[in-house]
XYZ file of C-alpha atoms in Angstrom:
699
model
C -33.675 -28.607 -1.118
C -35.025 -25.518 -2.830
C -37.673 -25.151 -0.138
C -35.178 -25.588 2.622
C -32.849 -22.944 1.269
C -35.439 -20.163 0.974
C -35.035 -18.878 4.551
C -31.253 -18.569 4.475
C -30.034 -14.947 4.392
C -26.248 -15.447 4.358
C -23.923 -18.393 3.917
C -20.360 -19.327 3.125
C -20.097 -20.236 -0.517
C -16.575 -21.657 -0.651
C -13.188 -21.867 1.012
C -10.004 -22.800 -0.901
C -6.251 -22.530 -0.873
C -5.364 -19.686 -3.230
C -1.555 -19.394 -3.002
C 1.431 -21.359 -1.843
C 2.083 -18.637 0.782
C -0.039 -16.033 2.540
C -2.686 -14.150 0.560
C -2.164 -10.356 0.818
C -5.009 -8.842 -1.213
C -8.287 -9.625 -3.014
C -10.502 -7.916 -5.579
C -13.851 -8.840 -7.115
C -14.878 -7.849 -10.635
C -17.643 -5.322 -10.033
C -19.336 -5.718 -13.425
C -20.024 -9.438 -13.230
C -19.522 -10.222 -9.554
C -18.166 -13.545 -10.801
C -14.433 -12.902 -11.140
C -11.886 -12.844 -8.287
C -8.237 -11.808 -8.357
C -5.898 -12.722 -5.494
C -2.370 -11.513 -4.771
C 0.112 -13.259 -2.520
C 3.496 -13.236 -0.919
C 4.541 -15.722 -3.621
C 4.625 -12.679 -5.984
C 1.762 -14.087 -8.137
C -1.661 -12.834 -9.125
C -4.202 -15.648 -9.543
C -7.529 -15.269 -11.356
C -10.542 -17.306 -10.237
C -14.200 -17.759 -11.112
C -16.244 -17.238 -7.906
C -17.559 -20.613 -6.617
C -14.947 -22.581 -8.582
C -11.843 -23.805 -6.817
C -9.637 -24.254 -9.870
C -7.448 -21.291 -10.813
C -8.185 -19.971 -14.317
C -4.761 -18.410 -14.783
C -1.752 -17.419 -12.737
C 0.085 -14.168 -13.613
C 3.786 -13.838 -12.836
C 6.251 -11.012 -13.215
C 6.439 -9.284 -9.857
C 9.660 -9.860 -7.929
C 8.167 -8.748 -4.587
C 5.003 -9.715 -2.747
C 1.810 -8.350 -4.351
C 0.139 -5.756 -2.101
C -2.833 -4.588 -4.124
C -4.912 -5.884 -7.087
C -7.824 -4.473 -9.094
C -9.906 -5.220 -12.217
C -10.790 -2.539 -14.764
C -14.468 -1.748 -15.482
C -14.835 -4.261 -18.351
C -12.846 -6.931 -16.468
C -10.533 -7.358 -19.467
C -7.497 -6.079 -17.588
C -6.120 -6.581 -14.092
C -3.536 -4.425 -12.390
C -1.348 -5.390 -9.428
C 1.010 -3.317 -7.285
C 3.890 -4.800 -5.322
C 5.774 -4.161 -2.133
C 8.585 -2.524 -4.093
C 6.281 0.085 -5.666
C 6.112 -1.418 -9.185
C 2.783 -1.778 -10.987
C 1.950 -4.314 -13.680
C -1.077 -4.384 -15.976
C -2.111 -7.649 -17.655
C -4.426 -8.107 -20.664
C -6.570 -11.061 -19.596
C -7.992 -11.747 -23.048
C -4.528 -11.897 -24.650
C -3.139 -13.580 -21.489
C 0.010 -11.445 -21.411
C 1.596 -8.461 -19.661
C 0.348 -5.178 -21.091
C 2.370 -2.529 -19.235
C 4.877 -2.191 -16.401
C 4.765 1.133 -14.537
C 7.603 2.283 -12.285
C 7.534 5.428 -10.156
C 6.462 4.792 -6.585
C 9.148 4.348 -3.930
C 7.210 2.182 -1.476
C 4.366 -0.340 -1.099
C 1.404 0.150 -3.377
C -1.637 0.589 -1.128
C -4.518 1.235 -3.566
C -5.345 1.068 -7.268
C -8.259 2.245 -9.416
C -9.158 2.251 -13.094
C -10.787 5.246 -14.740
C -14.421 4.391 -15.706
C -13.978 5.276 -19.389
C -10.447 6.052 -20.535
C -7.109 4.210 -20.336
C -6.176 5.952 -17.066
C -5.093 4.302 -13.846
C -4.646 5.812 -10.382
C -2.302 4.403 -7.794
C -1.307 5.320 -4.237
C 1.563 4.255 -2.054
C 3.048 4.355 1.441
C 5.078 7.308 0.131
C 1.746 9.326 0.461
C 1.742 10.180 -3.281
C -1.092 9.543 -5.703
C -0.185 9.089 -9.356
C -2.315 9.114 -12.470
C -1.034 6.943 -15.329
C -1.983 6.540 -18.975
C -1.519 2.803 -19.403
C -0.876 3.285 -23.143
C 2.364 5.131 -22.305
C 5.250 4.890 -19.896
C 5.523 7.330 -17.028
C 2.829 8.943 -14.952
C 0.687 11.786 -16.265
C 0.223 13.577 -12.966
C 1.192 13.372 -9.322
C -1.122 14.517 -6.539
C 0.474 15.420 -3.204
C -1.279 16.471 -0.003
C -1.840 13.487 2.269
C 0.537 13.129 5.202
C 0.129 9.360 5.683
C -0.513 6.312 3.519
C -3.491 6.453 1.123
C -5.715 3.409 1.575
C -8.439 3.790 -1.061
C -8.997 5.525 -4.415
C -12.225 5.974 -6.388
C -13.048 7.785 -9.644
C -16.376 9.650 -9.919
C -18.873 8.079 -12.356
C -18.317 10.923 -14.848
C -14.532 10.440 -14.644
C -13.756 14.037 -13.699
C -12.878 13.642 -10.008
C -10.781 11.320 -7.897
C -11.431 10.670 -4.188
C -8.718 9.409 -1.853
C -8.938 8.062 1.732
C -5.918 8.075 4.008
C -4.550 7.037 7.374
C -4.306 10.742 8.209
C -8.094 10.640 8.890
C -8.975 12.734 5.826
C -10.745 12.262 2.560
C -9.570 14.440 -0.321
C -11.337 15.234 -3.579
C -9.134 15.935 -6.576
C -9.945 17.635 -9.915
C -8.224 15.450 -12.555
C -8.150 18.139 -15.247
C -6.703 20.839 -12.949
C -4.463 18.540 -10.948
C -5.345 20.092 -7.590
C -7.457 19.481 -4.482
C -11.093 20.558 -4.686
C -11.862 20.033 -1.026
C -10.827 18.025 2.044
C -13.187 16.293 4.523
C -11.841 16.009 8.080
C -14.666 14.683 10.281
C -13.263 11.151 10.754
C -11.337 10.535 13.976
C -9.341 7.519 12.784
C -7.819 6.144 9.567
C -10.197 6.143 6.586
C -10.160 2.706 4.972
C -12.486 3.004 1.982
C -14.230 5.579 -0.194
C -16.900 5.252 -2.908
C -19.027 7.549 -5.071
C -22.790 7.260 -5.348
C -23.644 5.734 -8.769
C -25.855 8.639 -9.805
C -25.944 11.566 -7.363
C -23.223 13.976 -6.221
C -22.657 12.000 -3.033
C -19.567 10.367 -1.539
C -19.330 7.683 1.193
C -16.281 6.968 3.343
C -15.738 4.182 5.891
C -13.253 4.462 8.716
C -11.615 2.680 11.626
C -13.590 5.012 13.868
C -16.491 2.590 13.067
C -18.558 5.135 11.181
C -19.609 5.701 7.562
C -19.876 9.341 6.613
C -21.710 10.759 3.619
C -20.572 13.932 1.872
C -22.593 16.276 -0.383
C -20.387 17.062 -3.361
C -22.300 20.192 -4.324
C -22.117 21.934 -0.980
C -19.031 20.002 0.217
C -20.625 19.307 3.580
C -21.274 16.157 5.627
C -24.923 15.157 5.387
C -24.799 11.958 7.443
C -22.776 9.944 9.921
C -23.914 6.316 9.937
C -22.981 4.590 13.177
C -23.588 1.180 14.620
C -20.609 -0.874 13.484
C -18.707 -2.321 16.432
C -15.503 -2.809 14.430
C -13.663 -0.777 11.795
C -15.576 -0.316 8.510
C -13.634 -2.190 5.830
C -15.901 -1.977 2.742
C -18.718 0.249 1.540
C -20.873 -0.379 -1.541
C -23.874 1.530 -2.876
C -26.783 -0.486 -4.241
C -27.164 -0.306 -8.053
C -30.036 2.154 -7.822
C -28.343 4.159 -5.077
C -31.186 3.737 -2.608
C -29.094 2.265 0.238
C -25.495 1.679 1.277
C -23.955 -1.660 2.299
C -21.281 -1.454 5.005
C -18.999 -4.417 5.521
C -17.107 -4.851 8.820
C -15.783 -7.814 10.784
C -18.389 -10.627 10.663
C -21.338 -8.326 9.832
C -23.089 -6.425 7.028
C -25.184 -3.332 7.713
C -27.624 -1.722 5.324
C -27.908 2.027 5.848
C -30.131 4.817 4.607
C -29.581 8.544 4.946
C -31.571 11.765 5.307
C -32.496 10.785 7.920
C -29.650 8.490 9.019
C -30.997 5.031 9.765
C -30.010 1.354 9.740
C -32.385 -0.802 7.738
C -30.926 -4.152 8.655
C -27.954 -5.957 10.233
C -26.909 -9.323 8.799
C -24.397 -11.435 10.727
C -21.929 -12.963 8.246
C -18.949 -15.004 9.366
C -16.559 -13.578 6.820
C -14.070 -12.180 9.375
C -12.181 -9.179 7.976
C -13.992 -8.769 4.650
C -11.802 -7.430 1.853
C -14.182 -6.640 -1.020
C -17.877 -6.625 -1.970
C -19.769 -7.002 -5.242
C -23.438 -7.451 -6.282
C -24.831 -9.874 -8.837
C -28.303 -11.429 -9.328
C -29.738 -9.842 -6.163
C -26.911 -11.352 -4.158
C -24.066 -9.582 -2.415
C -20.724 -11.389 -2.664
C -18.084 -10.811 -0.013
C -14.588 -12.239 0.064
C -11.959 -12.487 2.799
C -8.626 -14.168 3.288
C -6.713 -15.827 6.097
C -3.166 -17.075 5.646
C -3.100 -18.844 2.306
C -6.862 -19.542 2.067
C -9.660 -17.443 0.607
C -13.348 -17.608 1.560
C -16.349 -16.294 -0.327
C -19.743 -15.464 1.234
C -23.196 -14.750 -0.164
C -25.930 -12.504 1.253
C -29.380 -12.848 -0.323
C -30.433 -9.203 -0.838
C -34.028 -10.204 -1.538
C -34.289 -11.171 2.136
C -32.618 -8.062 3.505
C -34.533 -4.950 4.629
C -33.691 -1.983 2.391
C -36.332 0.482 3.575
C -38.019 1.649 6.768
C -36.302 1.113 10.102
C -35.456 3.310 13.015
C -32.089 3.598 14.675
C -30.996 4.728 18.118
C -27.220 4.662 18.565
C -26.899 1.969 15.945
C -29.534 -0.414 17.398
C -32.660 -1.263 15.407
C -35.704 -0.939 17.615
C -38.118 -3.753 16.889
C -40.801 -2.361 19.189
C -41.142 0.859 17.179
C -43.185 1.230 13.982
C -41.136 1.357 10.801
C -41.523 4.768 9.258
C -41.061 4.996 5.503
C -39.485 8.306 4.415
C -41.202 10.267 1.678
C -38.188 9.899 -0.582
C -36.385 6.616 0.098
C -33.381 7.673 -1.920
C -32.722 10.755 0.195
C -34.764 13.815 1.117
C -32.569 16.208 -0.827
C -32.633 16.378 -4.625
C -29.064 16.379 -5.875
C -27.387 16.904 -9.168
C -26.651 13.745 -11.140
C -23.443 12.896 -12.974
C -23.282 13.566 -16.715
C -21.434 10.695 -18.304
C -19.604 11.468 -21.523
C -20.768 9.776 -24.727
C -17.212 9.157 -25.922
C -14.169 7.748 -24.228
C -11.687 9.984 -22.481
C -8.590 11.021 -24.331
C -5.260 11.862 -22.832
C -5.885 15.481 -23.873
C -8.456 15.912 -21.094
C -5.830 15.791 -18.382
C -4.041 19.101 -17.954
C -0.266 18.786 -18.253
C 0.917 22.273 -17.352
C 3.351 21.272 -14.653
C 6.593 19.797 -16.028
C 7.663 18.716 -12.518
C 4.573 16.583 -11.952
C 3.784 15.524 -15.515
C 6.062 12.658 -16.431
C 7.842 9.999 -14.435
C 11.617 10.149 -14.718
C 11.794 6.561 -13.523
C 9.478 5.441 -16.314
C 11.262 7.485 -18.995
C 14.653 5.995 -18.168
C 13.504 2.456 -18.944
C 15.048 1.211 -22.156
C 13.407 -1.137 -24.704
C 15.698 -3.935 -23.557
C 14.411 -3.559 -19.997
C 10.827 -3.775 -21.240
C 11.636 -6.910 -23.202
C 13.284 -8.433 -20.142
C 10.112 -7.640 -18.137
C 7.942 -9.364 -20.671
C 10.161 -12.474 -20.539
C 9.857 -12.814 -16.758
C 6.138 -11.900 -16.845
C 3.799 -14.606 -18.035
C 0.222 -15.834 -17.749
C -0.026 -19.536 -16.989
C -3.474 -20.777 -18.029
C -4.592 -23.692 -15.818
C -8.208 -23.962 -16.935
C -8.538 -23.513 -20.690
C -12.303 -24.030 -20.804
C -13.099 -21.323 -18.250
C -10.500 -19.021 -19.785
C -12.129 -19.228 -23.265
C -15.647 -18.941 -21.850
C -14.902 -15.869 -19.695
C -12.158 -13.936 -21.496
C -12.556 -14.872 -25.152
C -16.292 -15.117 -25.886
C -16.270 -12.319 -28.438
C -13.734 -14.060 -30.672
C -16.412 -16.488 -31.828
C -19.697 -15.450 -33.468
C -22.668 -16.866 -31.549
C -26.223 -16.816 -32.824
C -27.702 -17.701 -29.456
C -28.336 -15.257 -26.565
C -25.538 -15.128 -23.987
C -25.892 -17.449 -21.044
C -27.088 -15.570 -17.934
C -25.373 -16.589 -14.697
C -27.614 -18.182 -12.126
C -27.743 -17.039 -8.498
C -25.606 -19.051 -6.099
C -27.830 -21.672 -4.375
C -28.169 -21.505 -0.612
C -27.262 -24.517 1.536
C -30.126 -26.569 2.981
C -31.529 -25.441 6.343
C -32.250 -28.870 7.793
C -28.628 -29.920 8.386
C -28.451 -28.782 12.009
C -25.742 -31.267 12.852
C -23.562 -29.958 10.032
C -24.114 -26.355 11.127
C -22.985 -27.174 14.659
C -20.035 -29.101 13.294
C -18.975 -26.089 11.209
C -19.125 -23.794 14.251
C -17.069 -26.240 16.306
C -14.558 -26.506 13.499
C -14.256 -22.720 13.261
C -13.532 -22.316 16.981
C -11.670 -25.558 17.639
C -8.036 -25.105 18.743
C -7.045 -28.450 17.238
C -5.980 -29.350 13.701
C -8.373 -30.628 11.103
C -7.078 -34.187 11.626
C -8.978 -34.312 14.938
C -12.287 -33.214 13.392
C -14.950 -35.795 12.794
C -15.412 -36.748 9.129
C -18.302 -34.990 7.393
C -21.652 -36.666 7.134
C -22.865 -38.181 3.901
C -25.284 -35.317 3.156
C -24.196 -32.271 1.170
C -22.301 -29.563 2.991
C -22.637 -25.819 2.255
C -18.864 -25.289 2.481
C -16.549 -26.514 -0.252
C -13.087 -27.126 1.133
C -10.936 -28.055 -1.839
C -7.373 -27.852 -3.061
C -6.961 -25.930 -6.315
C -4.890 -27.269 -9.165
C -2.547 -24.304 -9.493
C 1.171 -24.293 -10.048
C 1.766 -22.212 -6.947
C 0.044 -24.830 -4.834
C 1.528 -27.885 -6.528
C 3.385 -28.966 -3.421
C 0.152 -29.803 -1.647
C -1.014 -33.453 -1.636
C -3.717 -34.220 -4.157
C -7.133 -35.434 -2.932
C -8.198 -39.026 -3.429
C -10.222 -40.185 -6.399
C -13.450 -39.808 -4.472
C -12.929 -36.083 -4.087
C -11.984 -36.149 -0.408
C -8.650 -36.882 1.183
C -8.881 -39.621 3.816
C -7.585 -38.396 7.141
C -6.376 -41.843 8.163
C -5.622 -44.891 5.925
C -7.748 -48.025 6.501
C -6.319 -50.471 9.003
C -6.151 -53.262 6.422
C -3.968 -51.241 4.038
C -0.263 -50.906 4.462
C 0.855 -47.395 5.336
C 1.487 -45.420 2.129
C 5.037 -44.213 1.420
C 5.763 -40.707 2.621
C 5.885 -38.084 -0.122
C 9.526 -37.158 -0.775
C 8.794 -33.438 -0.657
C 7.437 -33.612 2.879
C 10.003 -35.988 4.311
C 13.030 -34.435 2.633
C 12.123 -30.820 3.277
C 9.897 -30.429 6.309
C 8.250 -27.012 6.612
C 10.399 -24.900 8.924
C 8.975 -23.335 12.049
C 8.177 -19.681 11.322
C 10.076 -17.130 13.357
C 6.953 -15.024 13.772
C 3.787 -16.696 15.068
C 1.009 -15.191 12.965
C -1.957 -13.551 14.664
C -4.399 -15.603 12.563
C -3.701 -19.189 11.536
C -5.578 -22.329 10.580
C -4.179 -24.378 13.431
C -1.841 -23.975 16.394
C 1.799 -23.658 15.300
C 3.858 -26.745 16.095
C 0.968 -28.781 17.499
C 1.328 -32.474 16.782
C -1.671 -34.601 17.757
C 0.564 -37.609 18.385
C 2.244 -35.717 21.239
C -0.965 -35.871 23.211
C -1.718 -39.531 22.722
C 0.274 -42.429 24.245
C 1.834 -44.817 21.734
C -0.342 -47.859 21.139
C 1.018 -51.374 20.459
C -0.157 -51.273 16.835
C 0.964 -47.659 16.302
C -2.581 -46.775 15.343
C -4.669 -43.960 16.846
C -7.729 -46.106 16.166
C -6.653 -48.621 18.819
C -7.510 -46.109 21.550
C -11.112 -45.516 22.562
C -12.639 -42.072 22.168
C -12.921 -41.626 25.958
C -9.242 -42.398 26.474
C -8.221 -40.016 23.700
C -10.350 -37.209 25.126
C -9.045 -37.723 28.635
C -5.485 -37.417 27.282
C -6.338 -34.261 25.372
C -7.973 -32.657 28.374
C -4.930 -33.065 30.620
C -3.725 -29.539 29.904
C -7.190 -27.992 30.244
C -6.894 -27.270 33.963
C -3.516 -25.624 33.484
C -4.913 -23.385 30.732
C -7.865 -22.423 32.946
C -5.463 -21.420 35.765
C -3.498 -19.227 33.333
C -6.589 -17.543 31.982
C -7.992 -16.949 35.472
C -4.675 -15.362 36.510
C -4.718 -13.109 33.472
C -8.286 -12.083 34.152
C -7.414 -11.286 37.777
C -4.505 -9.130 36.684
C -6.693 -7.230 34.224
C -9.296 -6.651 36.935
C -6.516 -5.218 39.130
C -5.399 -2.879 36.375
C -9.000 -1.798 35.731
C -9.516 -1.031 39.401
C -6.391 1.174 39.436
C -7.579 2.958 36.283
C -10.996 3.710 37.837
C -9.514 4.769 41.188
C -6.579 6.805 39.873
C -5.673 7.376 36.192
C -4.469 5.652 33.045
C -0.797 6.360 33.873
C -1.043 4.531 37.205
C -2.972 1.694 35.576
C -0.285 1.274 32.905
C 2.476 1.352 35.550
C 0.643 -1.411 37.376
C 0.392 -3.468 34.186
C 4.129 -3.045 33.493
C 5.022 -4.026 37.049
C 3.258 -7.384 36.528
C 5.986 -8.319 34.064
C 3.451 -9.866 31.664
C 3.481 -8.569 28.104
C 0.003 -9.972 27.401
C -1.455 -7.574 30.026
C 0.412 -4.642 28.463
C -0.906 -5.620 25.015
C -4.465 -5.734 26.340
C -4.179 -2.231 27.765
C -2.475 -0.825 24.644
C -5.174 -2.267 22.417
C -7.674 -0.120 24.346
C -5.751 3.153 24.531
C -4.575 2.898 20.896
C -8.171 3.520 19.926
C -8.335 6.674 22.080
C -5.471 9.077 21.202
C -6.909 11.728 23.507
C -5.818 9.605 26.510
C -2.181 9.861 25.609
C 0.236 12.211 27.431
C 3.993 12.624 27.364
C 4.253 10.762 30.684
C 2.460 7.813 29.076
C 4.983 7.760 26.210
C 7.919 7.403 28.644
C 6.243 4.324 30.165
C 5.148 2.775 26.887
C 8.263 3.196 24.735
C 10.345 0.556 26.599
C 7.381 -1.838 26.293
C 7.161 -1.169 22.551
C 10.821 -2.193 22.322
C 9.896 -5.619 23.759
C 6.747 -5.921 21.623
C 8.597 -5.298 18.352
C 11.008 -8.113 19.237
C 8.247 -10.541 20.159
C 7.658 -13.717 18.206
C 3.898 -13.067 18.148
C 2.638 -11.075 15.158
C -0.266 -9.652 17.218
C 2.194 -8.209 19.713
C 4.276 -6.683 16.880
C 1.169 -5.098 15.329
C 0.108 -3.590 18.666
C 3.606 -2.164 19.218
C 3.667 -0.709 15.692
C 0.267 0.937 16.207
C 1.394 2.550 19.474
C 4.666 3.725 17.900
C 2.836 5.269 14.937
C 0.538 7.081 17.360
C 3.486 8.480 19.336
C 5.289 9.652 16.188
C 2.158 11.281 14.851
C 1.095 13.126 17.999
C 4.289 13.727 19.982
C 7.313 13.878 17.684
C 6.854 17.570 16.829
C 6.539 18.428 20.522
C 9.665 16.400 21.343
C 11.684 17.888 18.496
C 10.644 21.476 19.158
C 11.321 21.157 22.901
C 14.834 19.807 22.376
C 15.673 22.389 19.742
C 14.357 25.363 21.742
C 16.894 27.831 23.181
C 17.488 27.665 26.978
C 15.112 29.876 28.932
C 16.227 32.680 31.246
C 15.742 31.966 34.909
C 14.346 28.856 36.578
C 11.441 27.085 34.896
C 10.895 23.757 36.653
C 7.998 22.712 34.402
C 10.053 23.357 31.276
C 13.008 21.462 32.687
C 10.820 18.452 33.503
C 9.346 18.505 30.004
C 12.817 18.765 28.522
C 14.018 15.708 30.471
C 10.962 13.720 29.389
C 11.419 14.694 25.733
C 15.102 13.737 25.888
C 14.240 10.313 27.322
C 11.585 9.774 24.629
C 13.964 10.856 21.882
C 16.607 8.395 23.070
C 14.094 5.529 23.063
C 12.752 6.533 19.621
C 16.260 6.497 18.163
C 16.827 3.004 19.442
C 13.509 1.900 18.028
C 14.328 3.604 14.722
C 17.412 1.390 14.320
C 15.367 -1.708 15.076
C 12.628 -0.704 12.590
C 15.245 -0.237 9.843
C 16.644 -3.719 10.477
C 13.172 -5.337 10.366
C 11.793 -3.378 7.373
C 13.150 -6.011 4.949
C 10.909 -8.730 6.442
C 8.106 -10.165 4.329
C 4.513 -10.324 5.436
C 2.067 -8.219 7.337
C 4.616 -7.260 10.008
C 7.139 -6.424 7.285
C 4.686 -3.945 5.724
C 4.088 -2.377 9.167
C 7.840 -1.909 9.686
C 8.207 -0.285 6.252
C 5.427 2.123 7.052
C 7.116 2.936 10.377
C 10.401 3.479 8.604
C 8.834 6.202 6.471
C 7.131 7.732 9.483
C 10.345 7.772 11.530
C 12.491 9.282 8.766
C 12.677 12.682 10.588
C 14.664 10.960 13.357
C 17.604 10.543 10.947
C 17.828 14.306 10.558
C 17.106 15.147 14.198
C 19.378 16.048 17.050
C-alpha cells in the first residue's frame, strides 16, 4: 500500500456530519494543523481532531447562529462570533467560557488573535473593526474607515499592525499603537476575501473575488505583484513556512505562486469545492470545506508539488518552455524583516487617547449577574475524554519521554480504479445515497461516518460492523421505525438550498412500481433503470430549450447591446434565463447603466421571493451592486432643484431615477421582512438591510 500511495498528490481525507443543522464556518489550528473548529446554525462550536470523526467537545452559549470561529496561536483558546454580534472566548484546557464580548451591532464576519498578547480583533457587517483585551470587558479601540463588510483580519508577525480586507475592494493597514490607517491598497476590482502577512518579510498578500492574488510591499506601500490564473474567486491564501512561495486556494484547485517575477509554479486539482481554510503540517497542506451539515478535509502532499521554476503566460503553465530558476527564489528584492518582541505585549502598548473609541459602553453596562448568567448557559460538553486529555491537558502531567510527533496522513492506494470511478459517480449523481452501489471490500480513501456528538444525536447509529446497511436482509423482519423519524418527519424547507447532498423531496420509491413482496430487490436492475430513466427525455427537452433561449439572448447581445439582450431574456418569462444573464453581468459592474437598473429591479423582486437559494443570492448580489453604484446618482438627481428651461435629457434621467427609487423602496420593505431569516440567505438580507438604510431617510 505504501508503494501505491507514493504517486498521489491530493486526496480527500475524510467527510463527516459536523452539526445537526448547516455548518456556517470552519477554522484550522495553524500551529499544529491537527485541530478543527466548526460553527453552525445550531448555535454550537464543535472541536475536532483532523482525521477523526468523533467530536472532542461541543461549546454552547451563543443564542444565534455562529458566523465566525478562530483559534489563538497556541490553540489553547477558541473564539466564536455570532449573527447577533456577540463574541465568546473559550478556554479549551479548562473546558469553560473565558469571556463574553458585546459591542458589535451586526453579524461577526472575521476574527483574529494577536500573535503575542491577550488581544483579539473582530469585524462585523457594521463595517467596524474592534480591538479587544480579552482579560477585560469592553473594546480597547475601534477602527473605522471601510464602507462595506470586512471579510478578513490579520496581525503582522511583530504584532504592531493589523490588515483588513473588505467587500469595498480595498485592503487597509492599521497602526495598532496609533489607532489610525497607515495606508490603503485599492488595486482589486472586486471584494477582497482574505489577507495574510509574509512570515518574515514586510510583505502582504490579498486574495479577491476578482480571481487575483496581489502582493504589497510594506516598506514602499506599493503593489509588487498581481498573481493571476485562478478561474474562480480566491478564498484562501497561505505563505509557506519559509516564505518562499504562496498557496492560493480557490474552488476545486490549489495554485502555488512565486513573485518577482510573478509566476505559477504548479496547479493541483483538489475536489474540495469552496475551501474555507488552509494549514500546513508535516509537509502536507490541509484544506477544509463544508456543505450543508457535513465537513470535508483534504490533503495535498507538498513534497510532490513544484515550488520553484515555472513560467506563466496569462495563468497557464507552459510545459514546452524551459523552467528558469530565479537567482533569488524568495524574491528578487531584499526586504526588511519583522522584529519580534522578546516579551509579551501588555495593554500599555495600545494607545488609548480617544475616549470615544476606547471603551465599549455595551460591555461596561454588563453587570456581574449578567456575566454569571452567561456562564450558566455557556458550557463545554466533552464527548471524547481521551482525545481531550491528550490534546488540551498534556502539560498537567510530567512526562519523561519525548512528546509524540504526529505522523503525516497516509494517502489512499492508487490501484483502486473502480473505487475512484465510483466516488466520482457518487459526487455527481443526482440520486440519494440509497441508490448507490455498496462499497467494495477493499479500503476506501474516504471515511463517511456519523460522529457521536450531542448535536447530531438524532441521527441513526451505524451497525455493529461500522457500516449502516442500506436495506435489511430479505430473511429478517423489517425493523421497527424509530419513533423520532415517524413521529416528527423532517419538514420540507421553504428555501431550496443551492448546494445539497441529495434532491429535496426525492423519494426513490416514487420511481419504482410496487412489487408483490414490497421489496425493491424483487425487481431486476434493468427494470429499475428503465423506470428511473423515464423522465430523462423530458429533462433533456427542458435543457435543450434553455440552451436555445440562451443562444438567442447571446445573439442579441452580440448584434445589439446588453440592454436589448436582457429585455429579450425578460420577455421569455423564464427566471432561470434571467439568473444566467445576471450571473455574468454581476461580475462586470462596468456594463451596468441606469437603463439596465430599470429592467433588472422588477426581476430582482421576483428573485428575492423565489424558493431557490441560488436565485435569492443572485438577486441580492445585483441589488448590492445597484445600491453601491447607482444610489448616490438616484438620490442626487431626485433632490436636485428644477432646471431653468427645457432639458429633455435631464427629464428622462429624472423619470428613470424616480422609477428606480420606487422599486428600491418596495425592495427595502421586503428585505426588512426577510432579514430575520436564518441561513446563508438570511445573512445576505441582513447585509442588504444595512446597505439600504439610506432609503429610510430618503425622499
